[in-house]
Coordinates of C-alpha atoms in Angstrom, one line a residue:
Chain A
M1 CA 138.8 162.6 111.7
A2 CA 141.3 160.3 109.9
Y3 CA 144.9 161.1 110.6
A4 CA 147.3 161.1 107.7
D5 CA 150.9 161.1 106.9
A6 CA 151.2 163.5 104.1
C7 CA 154.2 161.9 102.1
V8 CA 155.9 158.6 102.4
H9 CA 158.2 156.9 99.8
P10 CA 157.7 153.1 99.6
Y11 CA 159.7 150.7 97.4
P12 CA 161.5 151.3 95.1
S13 CA 162.3 154.8 96.4
G14 CA 162.6 153.3 99.9
D15 CA 163.3 149.9 101.4
T16 CA 159.7 149.1 102.5
S17 CA 156.6 147.9 100.5
P18 CA 153.4 150.0 100.7
A19 CA 151.6 147.2 102.4
R20 CA 154.2 147.0 105.1
L21 CA 154.2 150.8 105.5
A22 CA 150.4 150.7 106.0
L23 CA 150.7 148.0 108.5
E24 CA 153.2 150.1 110.6
A25 CA 151.1 153.3 110.0
R26 CA 148.1 151.5 111.6
A27 CA 150.2 150.8 114.7
C28 CA 151.2 154.5 114.8
G29 CA 147.6 155.7 114.7
L30 CA 147.4 156.7 111.1
E31 CA 144.6 155.9 108.7
I32 CA 145.7 157.5 105.5
L33 CA 149.1 157.6 103.8
V34 CA 150.0 159.7 100.8
S35 CA 152.5 157.6 98.8
T36 CA 154.8 158.6 96.0
A37 CA 154.6 155.0 94.7
G38 CA 151.6 152.8 94.7
A39 CA 148.0 153.3 96.0
G40 CA 145.4 150.9 97.4
E41 CA 144.0 149.7 100.8
Y42 CA 146.0 147.6 103.1
F43 CA 145.2 146.4 106.6
G44 CA 142.4 149.1 106.8
V45 CA 144.8 151.9 105.9
R46 CA 144.1 153.9 102.7
V47 CA 147.1 154.5 100.6
V48 CA 146.6 157.5 98.3
K49 CA 148.8 158.3 95.3
G50 CA 150.7 161.5 95.7
V51 CA 152.4 163.2 92.8
L52 CA 155.7 165.1 93.6
V53 CA 156.1 168.0 91.3
R54 CA 159.5 169.7 90.9
G55 CA 159.6 172.6 88.5
R56 CA 162.1 175.4 87.7
T57 CA 159.3 177.8 86.7
P58 CA 155.6 178.1 87.6
R59 CA 154.8 177.2 84.0
D60 CA 156.6 173.9 84.3
V61 CA 154.6 173.2 87.5
A62 CA 151.4 174.1 85.8
R63 CA 152.2 171.7 83.0
S64 CA 152.9 168.9 85.4
V65 CA 149.8 169.6 87.5
R66 CA 147.7 169.3 84.3
R67 CA 149.2 165.8 83.7
A68 CA 148.7 164.5 87.3
P69 CA 146.0 161.9 87.7
Q70 CA 142.5 163.2 89.0
D71 CA 142.5 161.1 92.2
A72 CA 146.1 162.0 93.1
L73 CA 147.3 164.5 95.6
V74 CA 149.7 167.1 94.0
L75 CA 152.6 168.0 96.1
V76 CA 154.8 170.9 94.8
E77 CA 158.3 171.6 95.9
G78 CA 158.6 175.2 97.1
G79 CA 161.0 177.7 95.8
D80 CA 161.7 181.4 96.2
D81 CA 159.0 184.0 97.0
G82 CA 157.8 184.7 93.5
F83 CA 157.7 181.0 92.6
N84 CA 155.7 180.1 95.7
R85 CA 153.1 182.9 95.1
A86 CA 152.6 181.8 91.6
V87 CA 152.3 178.2 92.4
L88 CA 149.8 178.8 95.3
S89 CA 147.5 180.6 92.9
T90 CA 147.8 177.8 90.3
G91 CA 144.7 175.5 90.4
G92 CA 145.1 171.9 91.1
V93 CA 148.0 172.2 93.7
D94 CA 147.2 170.5 96.9
V95 CA 150.3 170.8 99.1
L96 CA 153.4 173.1 99.1
R97 CA 156.2 171.2 100.5
G98 CA 160.0 171.6 101.3
M99 CA 159.4 174.7 103.3
H100 CA 162.7 174.2 105.4
R101 CA 164.7 174.3 102.1
V102 CA 163.4 177.6 100.6
P103 CA 165.1 180.9 101.2
R104 CA 164.3 182.7 104.4
R105 CA 161.7 185.1 102.9
G106 CA 160.4 182.5 100.5
F107 CA 157.1 182.2 102.3
D108 CA 155.8 185.6 103.4
F109 CA 152.4 187.1 104.4
V110 CA 151.3 187.4 100.7
A111 CA 152.0 183.7 100.3
A112 CA 150.2 182.9 103.4
K113 CA 147.2 184.8 102.3
T114 CA 147.2 183.1 98.9
A115 CA 147.5 179.7 100.4
A116 CA 144.6 180.4 102.8
D117 CA 142.3 181.7 99.8
H118 CA 143.2 178.8 97.6
R119 CA 143.1 176.2 100.5
V120 CA 146.6 174.9 99.6
A121 CA 148.2 173.1 102.6
V122 CA 151.8 173.8 103.7
E123 CA 153.8 170.7 104.6
I124 CA 155.6 170.3 107.9
D125 CA 158.4 167.8 107.2
L126 CA 159.4 165.9 110.3
A127 CA 162.4 164.2 108.6
P128 CA 164.9 167.1 109.1
L129 CA 163.7 167.4 112.9
V130 CA 164.6 163.8 113.4
A131 CA 167.7 163.4 111.1
C132 CA 169.5 166.7 111.4
H133 CA 171.4 167.9 114.4
G134 CA 172.9 171.2 115.5
R135 CA 172.6 174.4 113.4
T136 CA 170.7 172.7 110.6
R137 CA 168.0 171.5 113.0
Q138 CA 168.0 174.9 114.8
K139 CA 167.4 176.6 111.3
V140 CA 164.5 174.3 110.5
L141 CA 162.9 174.8 113.9
G142 CA 163.2 178.5 113.4
R143 CA 161.6 178.3 110.0
Y144 CA 158.8 176.2 111.2
A145 CA 158.0 178.6 114.1
D146 CA 157.9 181.3 111.5
L147 CA 155.4 179.4 109.5
L148 CA 153.4 178.7 112.5
G149 CA 153.1 182.4 113.3
L150 CA 151.8 183.0 109.8
Q151 CA 149.5 180.2 110.1
R152 CA 147.8 181.3 113.2
K153 CA 147.2 184.8 111.7
Y154 CA 146.1 183.7 108.2
A155 CA 144.7 180.2 108.9
F156 CA 146.0 178.4 105.9
P157 CA 146.1 174.5 106.3
F158 CA 149.1 172.7 107.6
C159 CA 149.8 168.9 106.9
I160 CA 152.4 166.8 108.5
A161 CA 154.5 164.3 106.8
S162 CA 157.3 162.0 108.0
N163 CA 158.8 161.6 104.5
A164 CA 159.5 158.0 105.5
H165 CA 161.6 155.9 103.1
S166 CA 161.4 153.1 105.6
V167 CA 159.1 151.7 108.4
L168 CA 161.9 152.9 110.8
D169 CA 161.2 156.5 109.7
L170 CA 157.6 156.4 110.6
R171 CA 156.5 158.2 113.7
S172 CA 153.3 157.7 115.8
V173 CA 150.8 160.4 116.4
H174 CA 152.0 160.9 119.9
D175 CA 155.7 161.4 118.6
M176 CA 154.4 163.8 115.9
V177 CA 152.7 165.8 118.6
G178 CA 156.0 165.8 120.6
L179 CA 158.2 166.8 117.7
C180 CA 155.8 169.6 116.6
S181 CA 155.8 170.9 120.2
L182 CA 159.6 171.7 119.6
F183 CA 158.6 174.7 117.6
G184 CA 155.5 175.7 119.5
M185 CA 152.7 173.8 117.9
E186 CA 149.8 172.9 120.1
K187 CA 148.4 169.4 120.4
D188 CA 145.0 170.5 118.9
E189 CA 146.9 172.2 115.9
V190 CA 148.8 169.1 115.3
H191 CA 145.7 167.0 115.3
A192 CA 144.0 169.4 112.9
A193 CA 147.1 169.4 110.6
L194 CA 147.0 165.5 110.6
S195 CA 143.5 165.4 109.5
T196 CA 144.1 168.0 106.6
V197 CA 144.8 165.4 104.0
E198 CA 141.3 163.8 104.5
G199 CA 139.8 167.3 103.7
L200 CA 141.9 167.8 100.6
L201 CA 140.9 164.3 99.3
D202 CA 137.2 165.1 99.8
R203 CA 137.5 168.6 98.2
E204 CA 134.7 169.3 95.9
E205 CA 135.7 169.7 92.3
Q206 CA 136.3 173.3 91.3
V207 CA 133.8 174.6 88.6
R208 CA 135.6 174.6 85.2
V209 CA 134.4 177.4 82.8
V210 CA 133.8 175.9 79.3
E211 CA 134.0 178.3 76.6
Chain B
M1 CA 176.3 157.6 152.2
R2 CA 172.9 157.0 153.8
A3 CA 169.9 156.8 151.5
R4 CA 167.6 159.8 151.8
P5 CA 164.1 159.3 153.3
K6 CA 161.4 158.6 150.7
A7 CA 159.9 162.2 151.0
L8 CA 163.2 163.7 150.1
R9 CA 164.0 161.5 147.2
A10 CA 163.6 162.9 143.7
K11 CA 160.5 161.6 141.9
R12 CA 161.1 159.6 138.7
R13 CA 159.2 158.3 135.8
Y14 CA 159.9 155.3 133.5
L15 CA 159.3 155.0 129.8
L16 CA 158.7 151.6 128.3
V17 CA 160.2 151.7 124.7
R18 CA 160.3 149.2 121.9
I19 CA 163.3 149.0 119.6
L20 CA 162.6 148.3 115.8
P21 CA 163.4 146.0 114.1
P22 CA 162.9 143.8 117.2
W23 CA 165.3 141.1 116.1
R24 CA 168.3 143.6 116.2
A25 CA 170.4 143.0 119.3
V26 CA 170.9 146.4 121.1
E27 CA 173.2 146.6 124.0
Q28 CA 171.9 148.7 127.0
K29 CA 175.0 150.9 127.2
A30 CA 174.8 151.7 123.5
L31 CA 171.1 152.5 124.0
Y32 CA 171.9 154.8 126.9
L33 CA 174.6 156.6 124.9
A34 CA 172.2 157.1 121.9
V35 CA 169.3 158.4 124.1
A36 CA 171.8 160.7 126.2
E37 CA 173.1 161.9 122.8
A38 CA 169.6 162.7 121.5
V39 CA 168.5 164.4 124.8
T40 CA 171.7 166.7 124.8
S41 CA 171.3 167.4 121.0
L42 CA 167.8 168.4 121.5
F43 CA 167.6 170.3 124.8
G44 CA 171.3 171.1 125.5
D45 CA 173.3 170.4 128.4
V46 CA 171.1 172.1 130.8
G47 CA 168.1 170.3 129.6
A48 CA 169.9 167.0 129.7
A49 CA 170.8 167.6 133.3
R50 CA 167.1 168.3 134.2
V51 CA 165.8 165.2 132.3
Q52 CA 168.7 162.9 133.7
P53 CA 167.9 160.0 131.2
A54 CA 169.2 156.5 132.1
V55 CA 168.4 153.0 130.7
V56 CA 167.5 150.9 133.6
F57 CA 166.4 147.7 132.1
S58 CA 166.9 146.1 128.7
A59 CA 165.6 142.8 127.4
G60 CA 165.2 141.8 123.7
E61 CA 163.3 144.4 121.8
Y62 CA 162.1 146.3 124.9
A63 CA 163.9 148.7 127.3
V64 CA 163.0 151.0 130.2
I65 CA 164.4 154.5 130.4
R66 CA 164.2 156.5 133.5
C67 CA 163.9 160.3 133.8
Q68 CA 163.0 163.0 136.3
R69 CA 159.3 163.4 136.9
G70 CA 157.8 166.2 134.6
Y71 CA 160.3 165.5 131.8
E72 CA 158.8 162.3 130.5
D73 CA 157.5 164.1 127.3
D74 CA 160.8 165.6 126.6
L75 CA 162.4 162.2 126.9
G76 CA 159.7 160.7 124.6
V77 CA 160.5 163.4 122.0
A78 CA 164.2 162.7 122.2
C79 CA 163.6 158.9 121.9
A80 CA 161.6 159.8 118.6
T81 CA 164.8 161.4 117.2
V82 CA 167.0 158.4 117.8
T83 CA 167.8 156.8 114.4
S84 CA 170.7 154.5 115.1
V85 CA 172.2 152.7 118.2
G86 CA 175.8 151.4 118.1
G87 CA 175.9 152.0 114.3
E88 CA 172.9 149.9 113.4
R89 CA 169.9 151.7 112.1
V90 CA 166.9 151.3 114.5
S91 CA 163.8 153.3 115.5
V92 CA 162.8 153.7 119.3
R93 CA 159.1 153.8 119.8
T94 CA 157.7 154.9 123.2
I95 CA 154.9 152.6 124.3
A96 CA 154.1 153.4 127.9
C97 CA 155.0 155.7 130.9
S98 CA 154.7 154.8 134.5
G99 CA 156.1 155.7 138.0
T100 CA 157.3 152.2 138.6
I101 CA 159.5 149.7 136.7
A102 CA 157.2 146.8 137.8
A103 CA 154.2 148.2 136.1
L104 CA 156.0 148.4 132.8
K105 CA 157.5 145.0 133.0
A106 CA 154.1 143.6 133.3
R107 CA 153.3 145.0 130.0
L108 CA 156.2 143.2 128.2
D109 CA 155.4 140.5 125.7
R110 CA 156.5 137.1 127.0
D111 CA 157.9 136.1 123.6
S112 CA 160.4 138.9 123.2
G113 CA 163.9 138.2 122.2
R114 CA 163.4 134.6 120.6
F115 CA 163.9 135.7 116.9
R116 CA 165.7 133.3 114.7
P117 CA 166.6 133.9 111.1
E118 CA 165.0 131.6 108.4
K119 CA 165.9 131.3 104.9
V120 CA 163.7 132.7 102.1
H121 CA 164.2 133.0 98.3
Y122 CA 164.6 136.7 97.3
G123 CA 165.2 137.0 93.7
E124 CA 167.4 134.1 92.7
K125 CA 169.3 134.0 96.1
E126 CA 168.5 132.3 99.3
V127 CA 168.8 135.0 102.1
P128 CA 168.1 135.2 105.9
A129 CA 164.7 136.8 106.9
F130 CA 163.0 137.4 110.2
R131 CA 159.3 136.8 110.6
Y132 CA 157.4 138.5 113.5
G133 CA 153.9 139.8 114.3
R134 CA 151.2 138.4 112.1
H135 CA 152.4 139.7 108.8
K136 CA 155.8 141.2 109.0
V137 CA 158.8 139.8 107.1
D138 CA 162.3 141.5 107.2
V139 CA 164.5 140.3 104.5
L140 CA 168.3 140.7 104.8
Q141 CA 170.3 141.1 101.5
E142 CA 174.0 141.6 100.9
D143 CA 175.0 143.8 97.9
I144 CA 178.1 145.9 97.0
K145 CA 177.1 148.5 99.5
G146 CA 176.9 146.0 102.4
E147 CA 173.9 144.6 104.2
S148 CA 170.4 146.1 103.6
I149 CA 167.0 145.3 104.8
V150 CA 163.8 145.1 102.8
F151 CA 160.6 145.4 104.9
L152 CA 157.7 143.3 103.6
T153 CA 154.5 141.6 104.6
D154 CA 154.1 137.9 104.4
S155 CA 151.8 138.1 101.2
E156 CA 154.5 139.9 99.3
S157 CA 157.4 137.5 100.6
E158 CA 155.3 134.7 99.0
E159 CA 155.4 136.7 95.7
I160 CA 159.2 137.3 95.6

């Protein structure tokens, strides 16, 4: 099992080069990084290209997903409930992210079932847990606890991202386990979530119907 | 006041933490305030009273933080949420946990706290940079927003 950080932002979005992020990630116990800028292999860490998709409508998202490179992981920013359901059933989407920003009922049991059927991972973003304080962090913890309840019932995959713009934002596997325990996630569940990206990358190609 | 007998004393645990970037000088009191703030923010006043965080030792990039036994995981999580100390942007990484300070001090690197800036060419300017580990180079640059750091590896610093 290779542990992965599901989204990092190297230079020029952040202040750290992809190689340096990979070097730090190795020290943190991670073997795969999904990067929004640059790909390659540095210091034994695989840096995979990730494509961030932000669309106002599901049609915009579908168009962007079609344009994404074949070997890239497609990460789509979540929205309201109708948007999320439509995106989750769109082929080619790997990860639904930004769940702490969506409206309260944006991800319900129907979306959870759809995510489980299409094997789309839902991202747990650690950045707001680290950076936010007070009421904002309480809301995020509540939202993640709600997601965890749905995940335990419908078994859709979770993935964990630090959304690091700098090496200082990266967290070790041990720290990730601790941060996720704040909203009730068990150690085994965190380890399973950290190895989700490896499964997404090795996913078999879907059969395309050619007319 | 007389010291309590050993059997009646509260048991404690000590966490060895590393502060990144290691060349940043962090005062012990500032680190204590940051950790105490993080613990209070995360677990509230009641939780902080149970954890009882205290920085007992600080040298260079390493520090030893004390807590009550049984709350070392909580303290580790709180350390992971520290993003700045004394106004400087840093990261606090937990390395080890022990029941004695001596066991943690034995793990400290001997060459800690001897970082000197060197001059490198970044763009067209000559700027200070810190080199540490085998491959890490942190370049300091001044711009209109103030000082910022660019984290690179040695191969990239040769290319710039």
